[in-house]
Short mmCIF file of C-alpha atoms in Angstrom, two decimals:
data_model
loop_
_atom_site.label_atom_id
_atom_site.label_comp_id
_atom_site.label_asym_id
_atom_site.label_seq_id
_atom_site.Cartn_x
_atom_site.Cartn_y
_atom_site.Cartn_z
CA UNK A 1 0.00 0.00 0.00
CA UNK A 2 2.70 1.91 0.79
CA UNK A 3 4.37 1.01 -2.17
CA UNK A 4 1.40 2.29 -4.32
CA UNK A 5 1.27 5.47 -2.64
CA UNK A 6 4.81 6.75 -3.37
CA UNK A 7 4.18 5.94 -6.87
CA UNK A 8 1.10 7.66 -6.67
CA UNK A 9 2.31 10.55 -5.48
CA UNK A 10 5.51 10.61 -8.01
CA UNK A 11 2.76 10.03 -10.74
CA UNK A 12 1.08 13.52 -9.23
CA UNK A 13 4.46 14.90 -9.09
CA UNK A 14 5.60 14.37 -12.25
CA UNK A 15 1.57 15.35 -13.90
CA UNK A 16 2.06 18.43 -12.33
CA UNK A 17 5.65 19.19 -13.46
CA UNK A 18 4.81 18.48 -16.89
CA UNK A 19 1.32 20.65 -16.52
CA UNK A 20 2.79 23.78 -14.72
CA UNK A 21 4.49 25.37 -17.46
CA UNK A 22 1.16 25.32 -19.82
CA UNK A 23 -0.52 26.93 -17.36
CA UNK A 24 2.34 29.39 -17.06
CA UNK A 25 2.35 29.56 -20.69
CA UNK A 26 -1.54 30.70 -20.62
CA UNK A 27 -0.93 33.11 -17.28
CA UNK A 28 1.94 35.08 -19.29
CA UNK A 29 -0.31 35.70 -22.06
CA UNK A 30 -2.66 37.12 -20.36
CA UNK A 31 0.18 39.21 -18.48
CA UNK A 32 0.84 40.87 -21.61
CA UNK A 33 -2.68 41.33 -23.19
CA UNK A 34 -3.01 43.12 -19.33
CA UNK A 35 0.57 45.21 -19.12
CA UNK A 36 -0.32 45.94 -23.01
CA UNK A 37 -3.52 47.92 -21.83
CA UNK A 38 -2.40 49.64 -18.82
CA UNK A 39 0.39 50.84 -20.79
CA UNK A 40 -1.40 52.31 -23.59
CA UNK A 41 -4.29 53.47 -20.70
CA UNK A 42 -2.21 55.30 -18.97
CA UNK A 43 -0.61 57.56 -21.31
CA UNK A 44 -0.26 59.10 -24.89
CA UNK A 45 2.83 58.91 -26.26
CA UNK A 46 3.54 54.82 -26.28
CA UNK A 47 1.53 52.32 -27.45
CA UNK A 48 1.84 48.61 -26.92
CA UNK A 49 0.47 46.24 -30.03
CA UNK A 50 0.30 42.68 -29.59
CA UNK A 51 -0.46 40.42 -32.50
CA UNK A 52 -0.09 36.82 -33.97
CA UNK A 53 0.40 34.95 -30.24
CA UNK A 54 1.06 31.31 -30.46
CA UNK A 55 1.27 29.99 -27.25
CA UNK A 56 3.28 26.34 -27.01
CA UNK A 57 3.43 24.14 -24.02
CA UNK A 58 6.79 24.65 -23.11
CA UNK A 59 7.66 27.68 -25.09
CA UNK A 60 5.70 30.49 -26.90
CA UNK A 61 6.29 33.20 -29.88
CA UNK A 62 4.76 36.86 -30.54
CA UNK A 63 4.93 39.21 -32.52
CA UNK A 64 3.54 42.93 -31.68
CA UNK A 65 4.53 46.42 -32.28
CA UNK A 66 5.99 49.77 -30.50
CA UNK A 67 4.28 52.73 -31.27
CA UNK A 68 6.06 55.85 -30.23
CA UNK A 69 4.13 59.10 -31.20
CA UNK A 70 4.80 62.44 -30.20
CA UNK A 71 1.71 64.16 -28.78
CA UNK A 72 2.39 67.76 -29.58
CA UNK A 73 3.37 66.93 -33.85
CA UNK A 74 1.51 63.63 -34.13
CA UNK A 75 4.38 62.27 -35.53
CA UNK A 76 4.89 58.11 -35.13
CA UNK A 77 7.94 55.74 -34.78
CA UNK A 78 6.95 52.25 -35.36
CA UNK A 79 8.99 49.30 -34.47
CA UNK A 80 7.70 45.77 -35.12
CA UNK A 81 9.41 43.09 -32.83
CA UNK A 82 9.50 39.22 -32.30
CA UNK A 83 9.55 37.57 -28.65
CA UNK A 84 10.42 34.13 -28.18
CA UNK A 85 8.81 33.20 -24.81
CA UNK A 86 10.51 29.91 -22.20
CA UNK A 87 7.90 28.60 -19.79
CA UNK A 88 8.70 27.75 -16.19
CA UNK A 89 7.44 26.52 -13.48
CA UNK A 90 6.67 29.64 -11.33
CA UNK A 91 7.34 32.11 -14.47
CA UNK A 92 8.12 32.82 -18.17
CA UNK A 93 11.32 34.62 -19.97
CA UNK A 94 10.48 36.95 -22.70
CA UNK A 95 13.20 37.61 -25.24
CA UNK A 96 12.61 40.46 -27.64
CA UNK A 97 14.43 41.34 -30.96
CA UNK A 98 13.41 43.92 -33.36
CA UNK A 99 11.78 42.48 -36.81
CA UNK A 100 14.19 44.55 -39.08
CA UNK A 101 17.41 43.81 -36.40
CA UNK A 102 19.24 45.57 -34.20
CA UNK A 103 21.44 47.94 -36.79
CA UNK A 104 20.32 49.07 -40.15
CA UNK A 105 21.42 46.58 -43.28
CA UNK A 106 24.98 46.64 -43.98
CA UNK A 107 26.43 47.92 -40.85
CA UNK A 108 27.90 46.35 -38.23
CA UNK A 109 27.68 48.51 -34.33
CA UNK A 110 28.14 45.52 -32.21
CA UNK A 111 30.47 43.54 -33.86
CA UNK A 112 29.84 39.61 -33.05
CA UNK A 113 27.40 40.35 -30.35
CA UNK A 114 24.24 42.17 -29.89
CA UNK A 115 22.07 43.99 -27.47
CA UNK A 116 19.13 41.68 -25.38
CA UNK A 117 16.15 42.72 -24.48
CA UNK A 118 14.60 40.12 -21.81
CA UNK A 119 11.44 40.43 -19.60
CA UNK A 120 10.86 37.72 -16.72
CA UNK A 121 7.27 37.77 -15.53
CA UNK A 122 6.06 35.06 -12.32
CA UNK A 123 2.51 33.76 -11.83
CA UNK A 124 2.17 36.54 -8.89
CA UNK A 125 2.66 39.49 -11.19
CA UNK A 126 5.99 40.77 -10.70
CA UNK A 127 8.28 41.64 -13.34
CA UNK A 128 11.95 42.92 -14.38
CA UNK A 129 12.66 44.14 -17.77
CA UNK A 130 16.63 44.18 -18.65
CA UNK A 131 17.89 45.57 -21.80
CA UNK A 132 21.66 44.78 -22.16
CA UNK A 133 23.94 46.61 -24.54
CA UNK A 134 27.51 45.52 -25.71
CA UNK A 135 30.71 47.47 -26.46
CA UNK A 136 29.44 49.45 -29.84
CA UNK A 137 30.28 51.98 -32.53
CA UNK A 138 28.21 54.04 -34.85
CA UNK A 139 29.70 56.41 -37.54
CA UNK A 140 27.58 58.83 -39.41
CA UNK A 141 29.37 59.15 -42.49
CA UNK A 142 27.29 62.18 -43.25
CA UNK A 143 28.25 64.41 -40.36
CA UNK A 144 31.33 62.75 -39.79
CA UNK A 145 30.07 61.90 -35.89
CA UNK A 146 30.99 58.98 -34.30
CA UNK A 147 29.17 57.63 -31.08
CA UNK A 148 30.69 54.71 -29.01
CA UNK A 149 31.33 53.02 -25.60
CA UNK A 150 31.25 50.52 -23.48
CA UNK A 151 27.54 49.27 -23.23
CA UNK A 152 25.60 48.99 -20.32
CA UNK A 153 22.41 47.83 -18.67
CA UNK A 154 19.27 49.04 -17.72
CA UNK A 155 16.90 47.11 -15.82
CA UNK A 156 12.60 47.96 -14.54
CA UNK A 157 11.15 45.90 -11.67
CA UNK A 158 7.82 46.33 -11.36
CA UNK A 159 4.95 44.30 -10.93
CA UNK A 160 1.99 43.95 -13.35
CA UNK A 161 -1.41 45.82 -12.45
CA UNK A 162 0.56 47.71 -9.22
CA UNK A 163 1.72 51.35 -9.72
CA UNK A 164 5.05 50.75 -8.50
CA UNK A 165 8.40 50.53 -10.40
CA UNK A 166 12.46 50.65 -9.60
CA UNK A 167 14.39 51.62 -12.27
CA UNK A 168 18.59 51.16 -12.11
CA UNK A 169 21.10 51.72 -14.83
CA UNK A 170 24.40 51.33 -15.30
CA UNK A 171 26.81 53.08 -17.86
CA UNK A 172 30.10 52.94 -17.45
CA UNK A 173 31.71 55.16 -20.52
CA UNK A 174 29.98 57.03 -23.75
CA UNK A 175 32.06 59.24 -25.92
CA UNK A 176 30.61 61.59 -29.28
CA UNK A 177 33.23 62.75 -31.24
CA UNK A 178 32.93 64.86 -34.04
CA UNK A 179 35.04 67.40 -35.56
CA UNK A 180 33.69 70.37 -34.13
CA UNK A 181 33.45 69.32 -30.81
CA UNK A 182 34.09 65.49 -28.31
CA UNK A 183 31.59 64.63 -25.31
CA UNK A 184 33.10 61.69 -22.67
CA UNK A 185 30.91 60.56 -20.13
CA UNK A 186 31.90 58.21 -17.35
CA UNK A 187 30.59 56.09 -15.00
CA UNK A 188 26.31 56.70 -15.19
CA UNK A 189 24.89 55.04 -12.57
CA UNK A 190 20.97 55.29 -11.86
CA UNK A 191 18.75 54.29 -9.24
CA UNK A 192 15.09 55.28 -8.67
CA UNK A 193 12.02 53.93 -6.87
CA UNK A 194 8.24 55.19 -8.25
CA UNK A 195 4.83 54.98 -7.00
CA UNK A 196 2.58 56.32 -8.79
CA UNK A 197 -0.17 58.56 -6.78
CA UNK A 198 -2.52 60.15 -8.68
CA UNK A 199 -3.25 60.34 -12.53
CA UNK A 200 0.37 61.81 -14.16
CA UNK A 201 2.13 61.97 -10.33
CA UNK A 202 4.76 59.78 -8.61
CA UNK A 203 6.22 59.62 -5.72
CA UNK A 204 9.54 58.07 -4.64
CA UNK A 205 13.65 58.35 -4.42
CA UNK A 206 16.11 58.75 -6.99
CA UNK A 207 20.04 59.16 -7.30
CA UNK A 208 21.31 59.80 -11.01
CA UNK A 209 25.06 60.31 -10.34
CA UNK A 210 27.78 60.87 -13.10
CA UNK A 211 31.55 60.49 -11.93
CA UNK A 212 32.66 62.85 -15.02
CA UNK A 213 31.72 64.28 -18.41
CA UNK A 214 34.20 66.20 -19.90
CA UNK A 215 33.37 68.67 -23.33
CA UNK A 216 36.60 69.55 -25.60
CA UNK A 217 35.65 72.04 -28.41
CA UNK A 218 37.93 71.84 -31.17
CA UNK A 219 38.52 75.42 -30.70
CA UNK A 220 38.50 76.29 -27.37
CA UNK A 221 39.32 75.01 -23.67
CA UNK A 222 37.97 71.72 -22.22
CA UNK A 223 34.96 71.92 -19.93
CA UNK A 224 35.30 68.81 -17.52
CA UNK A 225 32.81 68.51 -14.76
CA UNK A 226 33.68 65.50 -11.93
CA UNK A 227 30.83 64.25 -9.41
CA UNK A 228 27.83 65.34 -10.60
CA UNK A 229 25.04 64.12 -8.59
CA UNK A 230 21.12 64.73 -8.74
CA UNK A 231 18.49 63.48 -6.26
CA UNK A 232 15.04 63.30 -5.81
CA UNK A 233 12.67 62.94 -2.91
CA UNK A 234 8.86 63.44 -3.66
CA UNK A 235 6.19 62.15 -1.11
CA UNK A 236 2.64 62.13 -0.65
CA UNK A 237 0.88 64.14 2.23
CA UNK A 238 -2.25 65.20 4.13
CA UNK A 239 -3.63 61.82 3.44
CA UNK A 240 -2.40 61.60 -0.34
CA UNK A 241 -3.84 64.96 -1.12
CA UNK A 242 -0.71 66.96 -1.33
CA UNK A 243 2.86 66.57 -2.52
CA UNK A 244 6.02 67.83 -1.70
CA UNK A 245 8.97 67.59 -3.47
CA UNK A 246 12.58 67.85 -2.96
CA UNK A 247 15.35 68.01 -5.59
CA UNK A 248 19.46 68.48 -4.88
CA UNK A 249 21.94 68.74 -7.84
CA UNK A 250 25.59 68.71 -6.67
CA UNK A 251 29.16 69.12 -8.61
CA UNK A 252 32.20 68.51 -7.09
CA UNK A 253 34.43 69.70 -9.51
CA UNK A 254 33.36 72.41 -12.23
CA UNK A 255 37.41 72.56 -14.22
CA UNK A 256 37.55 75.54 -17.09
CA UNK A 257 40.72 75.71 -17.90
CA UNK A 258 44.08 73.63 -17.37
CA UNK A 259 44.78 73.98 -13.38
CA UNK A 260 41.48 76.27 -12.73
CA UNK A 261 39.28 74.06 -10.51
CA UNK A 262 35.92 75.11 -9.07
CA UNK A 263 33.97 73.52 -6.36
CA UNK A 264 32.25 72.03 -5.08
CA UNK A 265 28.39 73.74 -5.86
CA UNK A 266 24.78 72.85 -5.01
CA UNK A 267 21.37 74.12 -6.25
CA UNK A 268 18.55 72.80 -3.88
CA UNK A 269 15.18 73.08 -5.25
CA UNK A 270 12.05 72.21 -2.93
CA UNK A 271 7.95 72.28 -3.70
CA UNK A 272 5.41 71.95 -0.44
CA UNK A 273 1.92 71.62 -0.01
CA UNK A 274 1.33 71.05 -3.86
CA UNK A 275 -2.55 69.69 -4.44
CA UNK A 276 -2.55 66.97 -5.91
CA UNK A 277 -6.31 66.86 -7.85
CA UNK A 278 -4.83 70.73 -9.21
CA UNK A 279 -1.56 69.83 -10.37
CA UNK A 280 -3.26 66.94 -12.19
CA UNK A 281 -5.92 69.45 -13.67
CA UNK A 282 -2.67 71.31 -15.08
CA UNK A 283 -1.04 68.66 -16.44
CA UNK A 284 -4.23 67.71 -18.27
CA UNK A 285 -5.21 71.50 -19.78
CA UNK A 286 -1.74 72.00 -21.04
CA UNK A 287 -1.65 69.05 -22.86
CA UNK A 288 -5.20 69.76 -24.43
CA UNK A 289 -3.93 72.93 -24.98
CA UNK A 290 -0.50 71.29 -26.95
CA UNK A 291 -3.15 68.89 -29.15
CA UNK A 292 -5.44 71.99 -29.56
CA UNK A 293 -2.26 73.76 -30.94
CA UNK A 294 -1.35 70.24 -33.43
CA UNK A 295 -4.70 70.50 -34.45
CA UNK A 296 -4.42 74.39 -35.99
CA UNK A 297 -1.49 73.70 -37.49
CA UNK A 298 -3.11 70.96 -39.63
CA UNK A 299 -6.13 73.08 -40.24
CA UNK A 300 -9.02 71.49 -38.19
CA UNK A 301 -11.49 74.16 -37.78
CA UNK A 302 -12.37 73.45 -34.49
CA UNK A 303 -8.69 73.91 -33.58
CA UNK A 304 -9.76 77.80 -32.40
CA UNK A 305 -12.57 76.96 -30.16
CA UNK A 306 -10.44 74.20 -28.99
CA UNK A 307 -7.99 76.17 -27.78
CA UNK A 308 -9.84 78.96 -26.21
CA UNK A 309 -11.15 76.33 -23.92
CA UNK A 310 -8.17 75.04 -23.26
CA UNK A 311 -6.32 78.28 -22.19
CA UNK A 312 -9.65 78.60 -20.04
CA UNK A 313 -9.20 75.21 -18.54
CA UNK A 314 -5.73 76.13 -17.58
CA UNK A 315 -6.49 79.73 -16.02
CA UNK A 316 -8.99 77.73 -13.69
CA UNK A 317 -6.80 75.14 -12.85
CA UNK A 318 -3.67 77.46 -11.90
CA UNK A 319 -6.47 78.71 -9.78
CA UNK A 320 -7.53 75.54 -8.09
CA UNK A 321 -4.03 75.42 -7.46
CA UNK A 322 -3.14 78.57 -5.94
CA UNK A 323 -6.47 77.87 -3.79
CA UNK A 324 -5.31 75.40 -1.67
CA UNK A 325 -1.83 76.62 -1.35
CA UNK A 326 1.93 75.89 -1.71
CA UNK A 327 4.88 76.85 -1.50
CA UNK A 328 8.31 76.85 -4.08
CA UNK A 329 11.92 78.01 -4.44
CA UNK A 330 15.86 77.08 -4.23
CA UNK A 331 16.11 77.30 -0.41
CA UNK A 332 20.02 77.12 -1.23
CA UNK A 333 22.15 77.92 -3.55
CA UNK A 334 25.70 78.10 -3.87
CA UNK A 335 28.50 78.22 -6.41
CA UNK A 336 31.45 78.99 -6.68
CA UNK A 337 33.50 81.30 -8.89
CA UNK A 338 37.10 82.41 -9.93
CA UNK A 339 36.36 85.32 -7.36
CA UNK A 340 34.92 83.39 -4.62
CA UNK A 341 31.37 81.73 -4.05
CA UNK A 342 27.95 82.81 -4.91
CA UNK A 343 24.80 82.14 -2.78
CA UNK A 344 20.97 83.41 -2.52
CA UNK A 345 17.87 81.44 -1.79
CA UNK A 346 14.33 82.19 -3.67
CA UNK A 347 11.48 81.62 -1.78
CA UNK A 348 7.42 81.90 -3.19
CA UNK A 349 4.36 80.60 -1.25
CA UNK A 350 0.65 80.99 -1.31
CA UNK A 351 -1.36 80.93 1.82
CA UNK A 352 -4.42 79.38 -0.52
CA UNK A 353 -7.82 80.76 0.23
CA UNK A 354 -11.16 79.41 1.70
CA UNK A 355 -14.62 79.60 -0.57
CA UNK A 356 -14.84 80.14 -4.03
CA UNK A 357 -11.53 79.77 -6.36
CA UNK A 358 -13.11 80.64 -9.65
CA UNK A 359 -12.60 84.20 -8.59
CA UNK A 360 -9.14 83.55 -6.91
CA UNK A 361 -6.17 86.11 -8.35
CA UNK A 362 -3.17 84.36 -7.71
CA UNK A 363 -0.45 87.06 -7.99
CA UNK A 364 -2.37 89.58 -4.81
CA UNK A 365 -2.44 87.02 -1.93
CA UNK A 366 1.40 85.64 -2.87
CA UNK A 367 4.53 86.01 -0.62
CA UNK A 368 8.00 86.10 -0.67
CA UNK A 369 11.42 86.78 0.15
CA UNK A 370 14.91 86.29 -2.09
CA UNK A 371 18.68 87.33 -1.40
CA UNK A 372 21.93 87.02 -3.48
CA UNK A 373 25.44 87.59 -2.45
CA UNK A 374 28.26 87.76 -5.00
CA UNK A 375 31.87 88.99 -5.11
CA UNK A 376 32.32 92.21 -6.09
CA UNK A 377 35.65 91.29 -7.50
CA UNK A 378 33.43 89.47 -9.71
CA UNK A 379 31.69 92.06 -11.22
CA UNK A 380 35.18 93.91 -11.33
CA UNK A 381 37.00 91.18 -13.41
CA UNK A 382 34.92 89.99 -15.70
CA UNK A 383 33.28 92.76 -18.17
CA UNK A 384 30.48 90.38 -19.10
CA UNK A 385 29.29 90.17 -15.25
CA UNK A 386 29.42 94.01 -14.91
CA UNK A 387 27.68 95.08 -17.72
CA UNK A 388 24.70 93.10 -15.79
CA UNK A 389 25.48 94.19 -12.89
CA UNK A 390 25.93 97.64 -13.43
CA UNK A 391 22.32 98.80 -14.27
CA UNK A 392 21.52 97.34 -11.15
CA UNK A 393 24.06 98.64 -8.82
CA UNK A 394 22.99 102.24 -10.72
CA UNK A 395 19.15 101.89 -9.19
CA UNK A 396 19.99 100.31 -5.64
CA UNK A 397 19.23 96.84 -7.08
CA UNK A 398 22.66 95.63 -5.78
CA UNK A 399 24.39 97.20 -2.69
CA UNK A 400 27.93 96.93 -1.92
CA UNK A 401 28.75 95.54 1.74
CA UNK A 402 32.31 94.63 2.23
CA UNK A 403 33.79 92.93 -0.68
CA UNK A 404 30.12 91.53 -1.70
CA UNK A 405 27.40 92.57 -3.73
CA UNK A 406 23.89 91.87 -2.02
CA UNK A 407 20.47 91.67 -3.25
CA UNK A 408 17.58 90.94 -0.05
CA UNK A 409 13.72 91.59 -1.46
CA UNK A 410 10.67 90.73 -0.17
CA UNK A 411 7.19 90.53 -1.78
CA UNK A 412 3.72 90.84 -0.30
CA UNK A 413 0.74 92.76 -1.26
CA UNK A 414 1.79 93.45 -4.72
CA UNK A 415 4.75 94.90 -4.09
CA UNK A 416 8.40 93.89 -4.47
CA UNK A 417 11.03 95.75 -1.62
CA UNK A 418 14.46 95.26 -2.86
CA UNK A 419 16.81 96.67 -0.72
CA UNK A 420 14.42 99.13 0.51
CA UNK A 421 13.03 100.10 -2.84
CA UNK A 422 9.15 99.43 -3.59
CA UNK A 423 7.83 98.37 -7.06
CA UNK A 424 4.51 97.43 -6.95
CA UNK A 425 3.55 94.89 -9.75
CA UNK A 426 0.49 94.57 -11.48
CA UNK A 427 -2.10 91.29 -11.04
CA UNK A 428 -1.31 89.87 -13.99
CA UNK A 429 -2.97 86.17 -12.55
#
């Protein structure tokens, strides 16, 4: 009895072994008739086609189509592709390759190898996309430009039918040379986590770093910049109904010439209190207001009306938005010159108001403060500099403190004090 049950259960083992991967077959189908419409739900300018789908039981074979199409011109891009699809037991491997190749006919970028495309997908709905690229070289005969590198690899996790997606790249060298002018870069890293919260919004982290790109004219002195650095905070609050947003950009090295180093400099940018259901309303007029545009140019006749109700749609929801408040600026700045560093802040909020917004003028009710110190020397040394700053320093724009020029204003009620000097300034929202 025993006996019989072990080779029972083998029997079930081996059924189910054999029967997993068809099912896994059918669930990745499905995946992709599913990604395919949230994709092409979701927004305008990429669509996902999937065709001829010939589902085997241990493997499987596709064909679709990219669209790419730019929303403002109307303009398309279409690439067909094949995918060649491996069944497993708790997933599937997608491997995509373009219908007309990788490289046009007659060249060779890749030499022996060639970039891969892969997508792995398991029966609980995650998924990682991974494009890999090999060493490469493209010359435009016509422009005499020639782009190559090192390859590198980019790679989405996400998970199918959730708003949530890490993105990570890695990049280690690109150069452009052409006769006029060479562009290195070194060393691209990327690494960013998304949520997405509300219509075009996300939320999440991001680092995009850069260890060096250096720019070497033919004609002129090298430009090399070392460190460069960008992140990116944005987070949801006030239950999800507001956003703020954070952005730092840093350089530690800026070098202009042979043996002149600058550095290091930082530009902080940060956004509070932004509404969420407004800032979609925004996003949504302007780009009515883009296709409204398209559609003039082509002669639809509608395309006036169109966009009169578009610029409408956009007055009222900059309105919306300024009704429930926010605030925005570059609470720091600082770089740093030949001369000795530069810094200021710019500050702008709106308290938002209570009752009706349709009557709401933005430009009355909003407050704020700036200042900017810079070395006079500066201004002394380098004629560009002073012819700009000389106008200013005329009409008590710019006062001179020390060995610094300073700039402090403030702005309420309409009017702009800078440095003690009023302009009032018309309500032009």
């Amino acid at each position: 009895m025993k006996r019989q049950w072990i080779m029972a259960s083998a029997g079930l083992l081996v059924l189910a072994g054999t029967a997993l991967p068809y099912g896994t077959g059918y669930l990745t189908e499905q995946q992709w008739q599913l990604a395919s419409q949230e994709v092409n739900g979701s927004q305008t300018w990429l669509e996902m086609q999937v065709g001829r789908y010939d589902r085997g039981f241990w493997s499987s074979e596709f064909e679709g189509k990219l669209l790419l199409r730019d929303p403002a011109s109307g303009e398309e891009l279409s690439v067909p592709y094949l995918a060649s699809v491996s069944h497993g037991l708790t997933g599937s491997l997608t491997d995509f390759k373009p219908v007309n190749g990788w490289t046009p006919a007659g060249e060779s970028w890749f030499g022996d190898d060639a970039p891969r495309l892969t997508a792995e997908t398991r029966l609980w709905g995650s998924a990682v996309a991974e494009l890999t690229v090999p060493k490469f070289s493209i010359t435009d005969d016509g422009n005499a430009e020639t782009v190559f590198g090192s390859g590198g690899v980019v790679r989405v996790n996400g998970s199918l039918g959730a708003d949530a997606v890490n993105i990570s790249a890695d990049w280690p060298s690109l150069v452009i040379a052409s006769e006029e002018v060479d562009l290195r870069l070194s060393d691209l890293t990327l690494e960013q986590e998304m949520q997405r919260l509300s219509g075009d919004i996300w939320t999440g982290e991001g680092t995009l770093a850069l260890q060096g790109l250096e720019l070497m004219p033919a004609n002129a002195d090298a430009i090399m910049l070392r460190g460069l650095t960008l992140y990116s905070n944005s987070k949801a609050t006030d239950d999800n109904s507001a956003l703020d947003s954070f952005i730092s950009v840093k350089l530690d090295e800026l070098q202009l010439a042979v043996g002149d180093t600058l550095g290091p400099h930082r530009i902080e940018f940060a956004l509070k209190g932004l509404n969420v259901e407004a800032w979609n309303a925004v996003s949504r007029s302007v780009t009515d207001m883009q296709l409204a545009a398209f559609a003039a140019e082509n002669g639809d006749p509608t395309a006036f009306q169109q966009q009169m109700q578009a610029m409408s749609d956009v007055g009222e929801s900059m309105q919306m938005l300024a009704a429930e408040g926010f605030s925005v600026g570059f609470p720091d700045i600082h770089l740093v010159s030949p001369d000795g560093p530069l810094q200021g802040k710019v500050l702008v909020t709106h308290p938002g108001v209570a009752g009706d917004s349709e009557s709401l003028l933005i430009m009355p009710a909003l407050e704020g403060e700036m200042e900017l110190s810079i070395p006079l020397a500066l201004a002394e040394n380098n004629e560009a500099v002073r012819m700009q700053t000389a106008p200013l320093i005329k009409d008590g724009l710019l006062i001179t403190e020390g060995d610094r020029l300073l700039l402090k204003a403030t702005l309420k009620d309409l009017m702009l004090n800078v440095n003690g000097r009023p302009i009032p300034l018309p309500p032009l929202l």
